[in-house]
Amino acid sequence: MSEFMKEAIELALRNVVEKRGGPFGAVVVKDGVIVGRGTNQVTASKDPTAHAEIVAIRQACQNLGVFHLDGCEIYTSCEPCPMCLAAIYWAHLHKIYYANTKEDAAEIGFDDQFIYDEFAKSLDSRKIPAIQIMREEALEAFRYWENQEDKVEY
């Protein structure tokens, strides 16, 4: 188990030393084998969603040819942010192991508390306005999906 966390931590450190992104690394493990690795690639890829956990999940899914990571675990050098935590749940990972805490990350400038605070607010009280429009038109795609007999559910 600790060898997987060591790998996640090494990925994080190497990422910073090589100036490729933030100090975060993650590995996805299935049956004792690493099936996905990720480092923070936000600045390198110009993608705000390219966190280490997301990159590792994407790689694991590609390597395994699946969109659910049932039976897999993730080892991450830091407690996952809200986006990564949601992705971990969507991917159906079995367990999360983490090293640094979100408080440790906040101390060096990676503070996600405002997102947790925003989630607790009503839609009309959040910093970014959420305005519903064209619901009836959008429901057409939902109805089509609902009536498909050969859909691949997830």
XYZ file of N, CA, C and O in Angstrom:
616
model
N 0.823 -1.192 0.000
C 0.000 0.000 0.000
C 0.866 1.254 0.000
O 0.667 2.154 -0.787
N 1.829 1.302 0.879
C 2.644 2.519 0.971
C 3.486 2.743 -0.280
O 3.847 3.887 -0.574
N 3.770 1.691 -1.052
C 4.536 1.892 -2.281
C 3.728 2.714 -3.293
O 4.288 3.476 -4.075
N 2.404 2.583 -3.245
C 1.570 3.366 -4.154
C 1.531 4.835 -3.734
O 1.567 5.727 -4.571
N 1.479 5.076 -2.428
C 1.516 6.462 -1.956
C 2.881 7.068 -2.239
O 2.981 8.238 -2.633
N 3.938 6.288 -2.074
C 5.280 6.786 -2.400
C 5.341 7.210 -3.862
O 5.949 8.222 -4.191
N 4.718 6.444 -4.738
C 4.690 6.780 -6.169
C 3.934 8.087 -6.398
O 4.383 8.951 -7.153
N 2.789 8.258 -5.742
C 2.011 9.493 -5.888
C 2.815 10.697 -5.408
O 2.838 11.747 -6.066
N 3.483 10.540 -4.286
C 4.288 11.631 -3.731
C 5.473 11.940 -4.645
O 5.803 13.106 -4.886
N 6.116 10.915 -5.166
C 7.242 11.110 -6.090
C 6.779 11.829 -7.355
O 7.470 12.715 -7.867
N 5.610 11.463 -7.867
C 5.070 12.154 -9.043
C 4.865 13.641 -8.747
O 5.186 14.498 -9.572
N 4.342 13.940 -7.556
C 4.112 15.334 -7.158
C 5.425 16.110 -7.091
O 5.536 17.216 -7.623
N 6.415 15.523 -6.436
C 7.703 16.192 -6.284
C 8.380 16.400 -7.637
O 8.853 17.498 -7.951
N 8.391 15.358 -8.463
C 9.007 15.462 -9.786
C 8.307 16.524 -10.638
O 8.943 17.263 -11.388
N 6.997 16.623 -10.494
C 6.232 17.607 -11.259
C 6.684 19.030 -10.939
O 6.798 19.870 -11.834
N 6.959 19.287 -9.657
C 7.409 20.616 -9.236
C 8.857 20.851 -9.657
O 9.187 21.896 -10.232
N 9.718 19.869 -9.413
C 11.135 19.998 -9.753
C 11.308 20.249 -11.251
O 12.113 21.083 -11.663
N 10.511 19.542 -12.068
C 10.610 19.687 -13.523
C 9.760 20.837 -14.057
O 9.649 21.011 -15.274
N 9.148 21.592 -13.156
C 8.360 22.785 -13.503
C 7.250 22.489 -14.511
O 7.010 23.247 -15.454
N 6.551 21.380 -14.270
C 5.446 21.008 -15.157
C 4.081 21.333 -14.568
O 3.069 21.200 -15.242
N 4.045 21.719 -13.286
C 2.759 22.036 -12.672
C 2.850 22.018 -11.167
O 3.931 22.015 -10.585
N 1.684 21.991 -10.542
C 1.598 22.044 -9.095
C 2.061 20.780 -8.408
O 2.269 19.745 -9.044
N 2.180 20.838 -7.070
C 2.751 19.744 -6.279
C 1.751 18.640 -5.940
O 1.519 18.321 -4.772
N 1.166 18.047 -6.984
C 0.150 17.027 -6.768
C 0.389 15.839 -7.695
O 0.670 16.014 -8.883
N 0.265 14.635 -7.130
C 0.402 13.413 -7.902
C -0.616 12.394 -7.435
O -1.049 12.422 -6.276
N -0.999 11.492 -8.332
C -1.984 10.473 -7.986
C -1.772 9.226 -8.826
O -1.293 9.310 -9.967
N -2.110 8.086 -8.245
C -2.111 6.834 -8.994
C -3.408 6.090 -8.702
O -3.936 6.134 -7.595
N -3.914 5.414 -9.725
C -5.074 4.535 -9.588
C -4.552 3.109 -9.632
O -3.736 2.762 -10.496
N -5.024 2.303 -8.686
C -4.534 0.932 -8.532
C -5.699 -0.047 -8.628
O -6.761 0.178 -8.043
N -5.475 -1.119 -9.377
C -6.459 -2.209 -9.459
C -5.717 -3.518 -9.248
O -4.733 -3.802 -9.931
N -6.195 -4.288 -8.292
C -5.602 -5.598 -7.993
C -4.088 -5.514 -7.779
O -3.322 -6.340 -8.277
N -3.648 -4.472 -7.083
C -2.235 -4.338 -6.750
C -1.346 -3.845 -7.872
O -0.124 -3.892 -7.760
N -1.943 -3.350 -8.968
C -1.170 -2.865 -10.111
C -1.608 -1.438 -10.424
O -2.809 -1.140 -10.470
N -0.640 -0.555 -10.664
C -0.962 0.812 -11.057
C -1.498 0.794 -12.483
O -0.831 0.313 -13.397
N -2.713 1.320 -12.659
C -3.342 1.349 -13.985
C -3.486 2.773 -14.520
O -3.868 2.969 -15.674
N -3.180 3.766 -13.672
C -3.239 5.155 -14.109
C -2.376 6.028 -13.225
O -2.357 5.845 -12.014
N -1.656 6.948 -13.852
C -0.824 7.908 -13.123
C -1.221 9.306 -13.557
O -1.575 9.517 -14.721
N -1.113 10.238 -12.618
C -1.427 11.615 -12.979
C -0.651 12.606 -12.147
O -0.341 12.347 -10.987
N -0.339 13.717 -12.762
C 0.239 14.856 -12.060
C -0.601 16.073 -12.413
O -1.342 16.071 -13.403
N -0.470 17.113 -11.610
C -1.180 18.341 -11.894
C -0.622 18.928 -13.183
O 0.580 19.187 -13.284
N -1.493 19.119 -14.180
C -1.081 19.636 -15.483
C -1.859 20.891 -15.869
O -1.971 21.223 -17.041
N -2.398 21.574 -14.876
C -3.250 22.739 -15.129
C -2.529 23.780 -15.978
O -3.028 24.201 -17.023
N -1.356 24.214 -15.535
C -0.662 25.281 -16.266
C -0.042 24.774 -17.558
O -0.069 25.476 -18.571
N 0.480 23.567 -17.548
C 1.128 23.015 -18.747
C 0.127 22.781 -19.874
O 0.425 23.036 -21.043
N -1.064 22.315 -19.520
C -2.053 21.985 -20.548
C -3.068 23.096 -20.773
O -3.933 22.970 -21.631
N -2.978 24.152 -19.960
C -3.958 25.245 -20.020
C -5.371 24.695 -19.821
O -6.322 25.075 -20.496
N -5.506 23.796 -18.846
C -6.776 23.120 -18.561
C -7.012 23.140 -17.054
O -6.328 22.432 -16.313
N -7.963 23.925 -16.575
C -8.191 24.016 -15.136
C -8.701 22.730 -14.508
O -8.686 22.590 -13.285
N -9.122 21.763 -15.325
C -9.584 20.480 -14.779
C -8.488 19.425 -14.753
O -8.729 18.302 -14.311
N -7.286 19.752 -15.187
C -6.203 18.770 -15.293
C -5.483 18.583 -13.957
O -4.266 18.687 -13.865
N -6.246 18.280 -12.924
C -5.668 17.956 -11.615
C -5.129 16.529 -11.661
O -5.546 15.720 -12.503
N -4.227 16.208 -10.758
C -3.575 14.895 -10.759
C -4.587 13.751 -10.721
O -4.449 12.766 -11.455
N -5.598 13.863 -9.871
C -6.583 12.782 -9.748
C -7.367 12.601 -11.043
O -7.609 11.474 -11.472
N -7.748 13.707 -11.671
C -8.508 13.637 -12.924
C -7.658 12.992 -14.014
O -8.119 12.115 -14.756
N -6.393 13.414 -14.106
C -5.480 12.854 -15.111
C -5.301 11.352 -14.874
O -5.349 10.549 -15.816
N -5.125 10.946 -13.621
C -4.945 9.525 -13.299
C -6.211 8.721 -13.605
O -6.128 7.602 -14.131
N -7.374 9.283 -13.294
C -8.639 8.598 -13.591
C -8.812 8.431 -15.094
O -9.177 7.349 -15.566
N -8.542 9.482 -15.853
C -8.669 9.402 -17.316
C -7.737 8.332 -17.881
O -8.130 7.539 -18.745
N -6.491 8.323 -17.394
C -5.527 7.338 -17.898
C -5.953 5.921 -17.526
O -5.868 5.008 -18.343
N -6.426 5.731 -16.301
C -6.862 4.402 -15.862
C -8.033 3.904 -16.709
O -8.060 2.741 -17.126
N -8.984 4.779 -16.958
C -10.136 4.388 -17.779
C -9.695 4.006 -19.191
O -10.160 3.003 -19.747
N -8.793 4.793 -19.764
C -8.283 4.476 -21.104
C -7.538 3.152 -21.099
O -7.737 2.305 -21.978
N -6.667 2.959 -20.119
C -5.874 1.726 -20.055
C -6.730 0.490 -19.850
O -6.416 -0.581 -20.382
N -7.804 0.637 -19.076
C -8.676 -0.518 -18.795
C -9.828 -0.640 -19.779
O -10.526 -1.664 -19.803
N -10.057 0.389 -20.582
C -11.154 0.364 -21.548
C -12.525 0.397 -20.887
O -13.454 -0.266 -21.353
N -12.656 1.184 -19.810
C -13.905 1.258 -19.047
C -14.227 2.710 -18.712
O -13.383 3.589 -18.863
N -15.453 2.947 -18.246
C -15.782 4.279 -17.742
C -16.164 4.248 -16.274
O -16.496 5.278 -15.698
N -16.100 3.078 -15.665
C -16.251 2.917 -14.219
C -15.005 2.219 -13.706
O -14.569 1.233 -14.299
N -14.478 2.686 -12.609
C -13.272 2.084 -12.042
C -13.612 1.261 -10.805
O -12.964 1.349 -9.773
N -14.655 0.441 -10.948
C -15.048 -0.457 -9.861
C -13.864 -1.314 -9.446
O -13.120 -1.810 -10.289
N -13.685 -1.466 -8.152
C -12.603 -2.293 -7.642
C -11.243 -1.600 -7.624
O -10.240 -2.210 -7.274
N -11.194 -0.334 -7.992
C -9.935 0.409 -7.995
C -9.859 1.325 -6.775
O -10.869 1.703 -6.196
N -8.635 1.679 -6.442
C -8.356 2.623 -5.360
C -7.514 3.749 -5.942
O -6.807 3.549 -6.931
N -7.570 4.910 -5.297
C -6.727 6.018 -5.719
C -5.848 6.443 -4.546
O -6.311 6.497 -3.405
N -4.591 6.664 -4.858
C -3.606 7.176 -3.904
C -3.231 8.550 -4.414
O -2.781 8.690 -5.553
N -3.428 9.563 -3.585
C -3.168 10.921 -4.021
C -2.336 11.648 -2.971
O -2.520 11.433 -1.773
N -1.428 12.462 -3.451
C -0.493 13.131 -2.548
C -1.174 14.172 -1.667
O -0.583 14.627 -0.696
N -2.416 14.519 -1.996
C -3.147 15.499 -1.194
C -4.633 15.153 -1.189
O -5.150 14.609 -2.177
N -5.289 15.478 -0.104
C -6.739 15.296 -0.004
C -7.403 15.936 -1.227
O -7.110 17.079 -1.563
N -8.261 15.205 -1.918
C -8.844 15.727 -3.158
C -9.675 16.993 -2.961
O -10.389 17.134 -1.967
N -9.585 17.890 -3.938
C -10.416 19.093 -3.966
C -11.856 18.677 -4.290
O -12.106 17.515 -4.632
N -12.804 19.598 -4.223
C -14.200 19.235 -4.508
C -14.403 18.630 -5.904
O -15.153 17.669 -6.060
N -13.741 19.172 -6.920
C -13.889 18.640 -8.279
C -13.368 17.212 -8.365
O -14.027 16.324 -8.916
N -12.194 16.982 -7.804
C -11.590 15.657 -7.863
C -12.381 14.655 -7.033
O -12.554 13.498 -7.434
N -12.872 15.091 -5.890
C -13.686 14.210 -5.063
C -14.941 13.784 -5.820
O -15.307 12.606 -5.817
N -15.579 14.728 -6.501
C -16.754 14.382 -7.306
C -16.381 13.397 -8.408
O -17.106 12.419 -8.655
N -15.256 13.624 -9.071
C -14.815 12.715 -10.141
C -14.539 11.325 -9.598
O -14.852 10.317 -10.253
N -13.980 11.243 -8.416
C -13.706 9.947 -7.786
C -15.011 9.197 -7.555
O -15.119 7.994 -7.820
N -16.024 9.914 -7.090
C -17.335 9.281 -6.906
C -17.957 8.875 -8.234
O -18.478 7.766 -8.375
N -17.902 9.753 -9.238
C -18.453 9.430 -10.552
C -17.739 8.220 -11.169
O -18.363 7.421 -11.873
N -16.450 8.087 -10.907
C -15.675 6.969 -11.467
C -15.879 5.669 -10.704
O -15.400 4.624 -11.123
N -16.578 5.735 -9.578
C -16.871 4.554 -8.754
C -15.619 3.913 -8.161
O -15.546 2.683 -8.039
N -14.644 4.744 -7.816
C -13.460 4.213 -7.138
C -13.861 3.664 -5.773
O -14.797 4.159 -5.138
N -13.164 2.648 -5.346
C -13.506 1.916 -4.125
C -13.007 2.601 -2.854
O -13.666 2.570 -1.824
N -11.832 3.238 -2.928
C -11.226 3.809 -1.728
C -10.262 4.930 -2.114
O -9.665 4.903 -3.188
N -10.123 5.906 -1.195
C -9.202 7.032 -1.381
C -8.156 6.996 -0.266
O -8.510 6.939 0.908
N -6.900 7.026 -0.668
C -5.806 7.217 0.286
C -5.177 8.564 -0.047
O -4.940 8.862 -1.219
N -4.917 9.399 0.954
C -4.302 10.696 0.698
C -3.235 10.979 1.739
O -3.244 10.429 2.832
N -2.301 11.864 1.375
C -1.188 12.222 2.269
C -1.437 13.604 2.874
O -1.901 13.714 4.002
N -1.153 14.671 2.147
C -1.381 16.024 2.656
C -2.873 16.293 2.807
O -3.689 15.718 2.090
N -3.215 17.203 3.723
C -4.617 17.574 3.929
C -4.965 18.818 3.123
O -4.073 19.525 2.634
N -6.257 19.106 3.039
C -6.678 20.326 2.355
C -6.178 21.557 3.100
O -5.912 22.593 2.491
N -5.987 21.448 4.405
C -5.425 22.552 5.184
C -3.950 22.768 4.830
O -3.487 23.915 4.743
N -3.223 21.669 4.615
C -1.827 21.787 4.173
C -1.765 22.503 2.826
O -0.904 23.368 2.608
N -2.675 22.148 1.931
C -2.705 22.779 0.609
C -3.050 24.260 0.720
O -2.456 25.095 0.031
N -3.982 24.590 1.588
C -4.376 25.996 1.777
C -3.199 26.835 2.260
O -3.054 27.998 1.856
N -2.358 26.253 3.092
C -1.195 26.983 3.625
C -0.214 27.407 2.549
O 0.535 28.359 2.734
N -0.208 26.712 1.392
C 0.715 27.096 0.312
C -0.034 27.712 -0.872
O 0.491 27.770 -1.981
N -1.285 28.125 -0.635
C -2.008 28.875 -1.662
C -3.045 28.105 -2.456
O -3.637 28.653 -3.382
N -3.276 26.848 -2.134
C -4.286 26.052 -2.835
C -5.488 25.881 -1.911
O -5.703 24.821 -1.341
N -6.266 26.941 -1.764
C -7.376 26.947 -0.812
C -8.699 26.772 -1.547
O -9.117 27.640 -2.314
N -9.352 25.647 -1.307
C -10.627 25.326 -1.955
C -11.824 25.568 -1.050
O -12.945 25.237 -1.418
N -11.588 26.148 0.124
C -12.695 26.321 1.072
C -13.833 27.149 0.478
O -14.989 26.888 0.746
N -13.484 28.130 -0.371
C -14.536 28.958 -0.952
C -15.503 28.122 -1.795
O -16.692 28.417 -1.873
N -15.002 27.041 -2.415
C -15.882 26.177 -3.212
C -16.822 25.406 -2.286
O -18.029 25.320 -2.550
N -16.277 24.855 -1.211
C -17.134 24.175 -0.240
C -18.200 25.146 0.275
O -19.375 24.783 0.409
N -17.812 26.373 0.549
C -18.766 27.383 1.035
C -19.829 27.695 -0.013
O -21.012 27.833 0.312
N -19.418 27.799 -1.268
C -20.366 28.068 -2.351
C -21.396 26.946 -2.481
O -22.575 27.207 -2.709
N -20.958 25.703 -2.367
C -21.876 24.558 -2.486
C -22.982 24.619 -1.438
O -24.092 24.152 -1.676
N -22.671 25.184 -0.290
C -23.648 25.244 0.804
C -24.693 26.338 0.586
O -25.722 26.339 1.256
N -24.451 27.251 -0.353
C -25.365 28.365 -0.603
C -26.435 27.977 -1.612
O -26.244 27.084 -2.438
N -27.551 28.699 -1.596
C -28.580 28.521 -2.620
C -28.041 29.059 -3.944
O -27.120 29.877 -3.968
N -28.600 28.597 -5.059
C -28.126 29.022 -6.376
C -28.115 30.533 -6.532
O -27.192 31.100 -7.117
N -29.119 31.199 -6.004
C -29.196 32.650 -6.177
C -28.277 33.434 -5.237
O -28.172 34.644 -5.345
N -27.574 32.734 -4.346
C -26.657 33.401 -3.419
C -25.185 33.171 -3.771
O -24.302 33.694 -3.104
N -24.929 32.401 -4.796
C -23.548 32.065 -5.150
C -22.862 33.194 -5.915
O -23.507 34.029 -6.539
N -21.539 33.175 -5.888
C -20.725 34.188 -6.555
C -20.958 34.186 -8.063
O -21.016 35.235 -8.700
N -21.066 32.992 -8.650
C -21.316 32.879 -10.084
C -22.814 32.647 -10.273
O -23.348 31.620 -9.828
N -23.510 33.573 -10.933
C -24.952 33.403 -11.129
C -25.270 32.162 -11.971
O -24.572 31.860 -12.935
N -26.307 31.451 -11.577
C -26.807 30.303 -12.333
C -28.242 30.630 -12.747
O -29.135 30.711 -11.911
N -28.447 30.825 -14.039
C -29.732 31.286 -14.552
C -30.294 30.234 -15.496
O -29.691 29.911 -16.514
N -31.433 29.692 -15.149
C -32.048 28.654 -15.976
C -32.771 29.282 -17.157
O -33.558 30.218 -16.990
N -32.507 28.749 -18.352
C -33.211 29.188 -19.561
C -33.456 27.976 -20.454
O -32.734 26.981 -20.394
N -34.482 28.008 -21.262
C -34.813 27.041 -22.317
C -34.936 25.600 -21.816
O -34.563 24.651 -22.504
N -35.506 25.423 -20.639
C -35.666 24.088 -20.069
C -36.502 23.180 -20.973
O -36.136 22.035 -21.228
N -37.618 23.675 -21.433
C -38.509 22.843 -22.259
C -37.793 22.319 -23.503
O -37.929 21.160 -23.865
N -37.003 23.180 -24.144
C -36.265 22.756 -25.335
C -35.212 21.708 -24.973
O -35.006 20.736 -25.704
N -34.570 21.882 -23.854
C -33.522 20.950 -23.435
C -34.088 19.601 -23.012
O -33.406 18.575 -23.123
N -35.324 19.578 -22.544
C -35.941 18.316 -22.121
C -36.076 17.325 -23.276
O -36.173 16.121 -23.049
N -36.056 17.806 -24.520
C -36.160 16.915 -25.677
C -35.053 15.856 -25.663
O -35.302 14.677 -25.904
N -33.827 16.269 -25.368
C -32.715 15.309 -25.307
C -32.924 14.316 -24.174
O -32.635 13.119 -24.326
N -33.443 14.773 -23.030
C -33.716 13.867 -21.910
C -34.786 12.853 -22.282
O -34.677 11.672 -21.960
N -35.829 13.311 -22.943
C -36.906 12.391 -23.348
C -36.377 11.354 -24.337
O -36.716 10.175 -24.266
N -35.566 11.807 -25.283
C -34.989 10.888 -26.271
C -34.140 9.837 -25.566
O -34.247 8.646 -25.844
N -33.296 10.268 -24.622
C -32.463 9.348 -23.840
C -33.322 8.354 -23.073
O -33.073 7.153 -23.094
N -34.330 8.864 -22.406
C -35.184 8.024 -21.572
C -35.867 6.924 -22.385
O -36.046 5.810 -21.910
N -36.193 7.205 -23.637
C -36.923 6.253 -24.471
C -36.031 5.337 -25.291
O -36.536 4.433 -25.947
N -34.748 5.556 -25.281
C -33.820 4.683 -26.018
C -33.752 3.333 -25.333
O -33.537 3.248 -24.123
N -33.896 2.274 -26.101
C -33.825 0.940 -25.525
C -32.399 0.384 -25.495
O -32.085 -0.481 -24.700
N -31.540 0.873 -26.368
C -30.180 0.333 -26.480
C -29.110 1.237 -25.870
O -27.943 1.122 -26.200
N -29.506 2.116 -24.959
C -28.533 3.041 -24.362
C -27.600 2.305 -23.400
O -27.970 1.291 -22.809
N -26.394 2.841 -23.270
C -25.438 2.331 -22.309
C -25.552 3.212 -21.074
O -25.133 4.363 -21.088
N -26.142 2.674 -20.027
C -26.352 3.462 -18.835
C -25.085 3.533 -17.987
O -24.266 2.640 -18.011
N -24.996 4.620 -17.280
C -23.868 4.785 -16.371
C -24.333 5.434 -15.113
O -23.751 5.507 -14.136
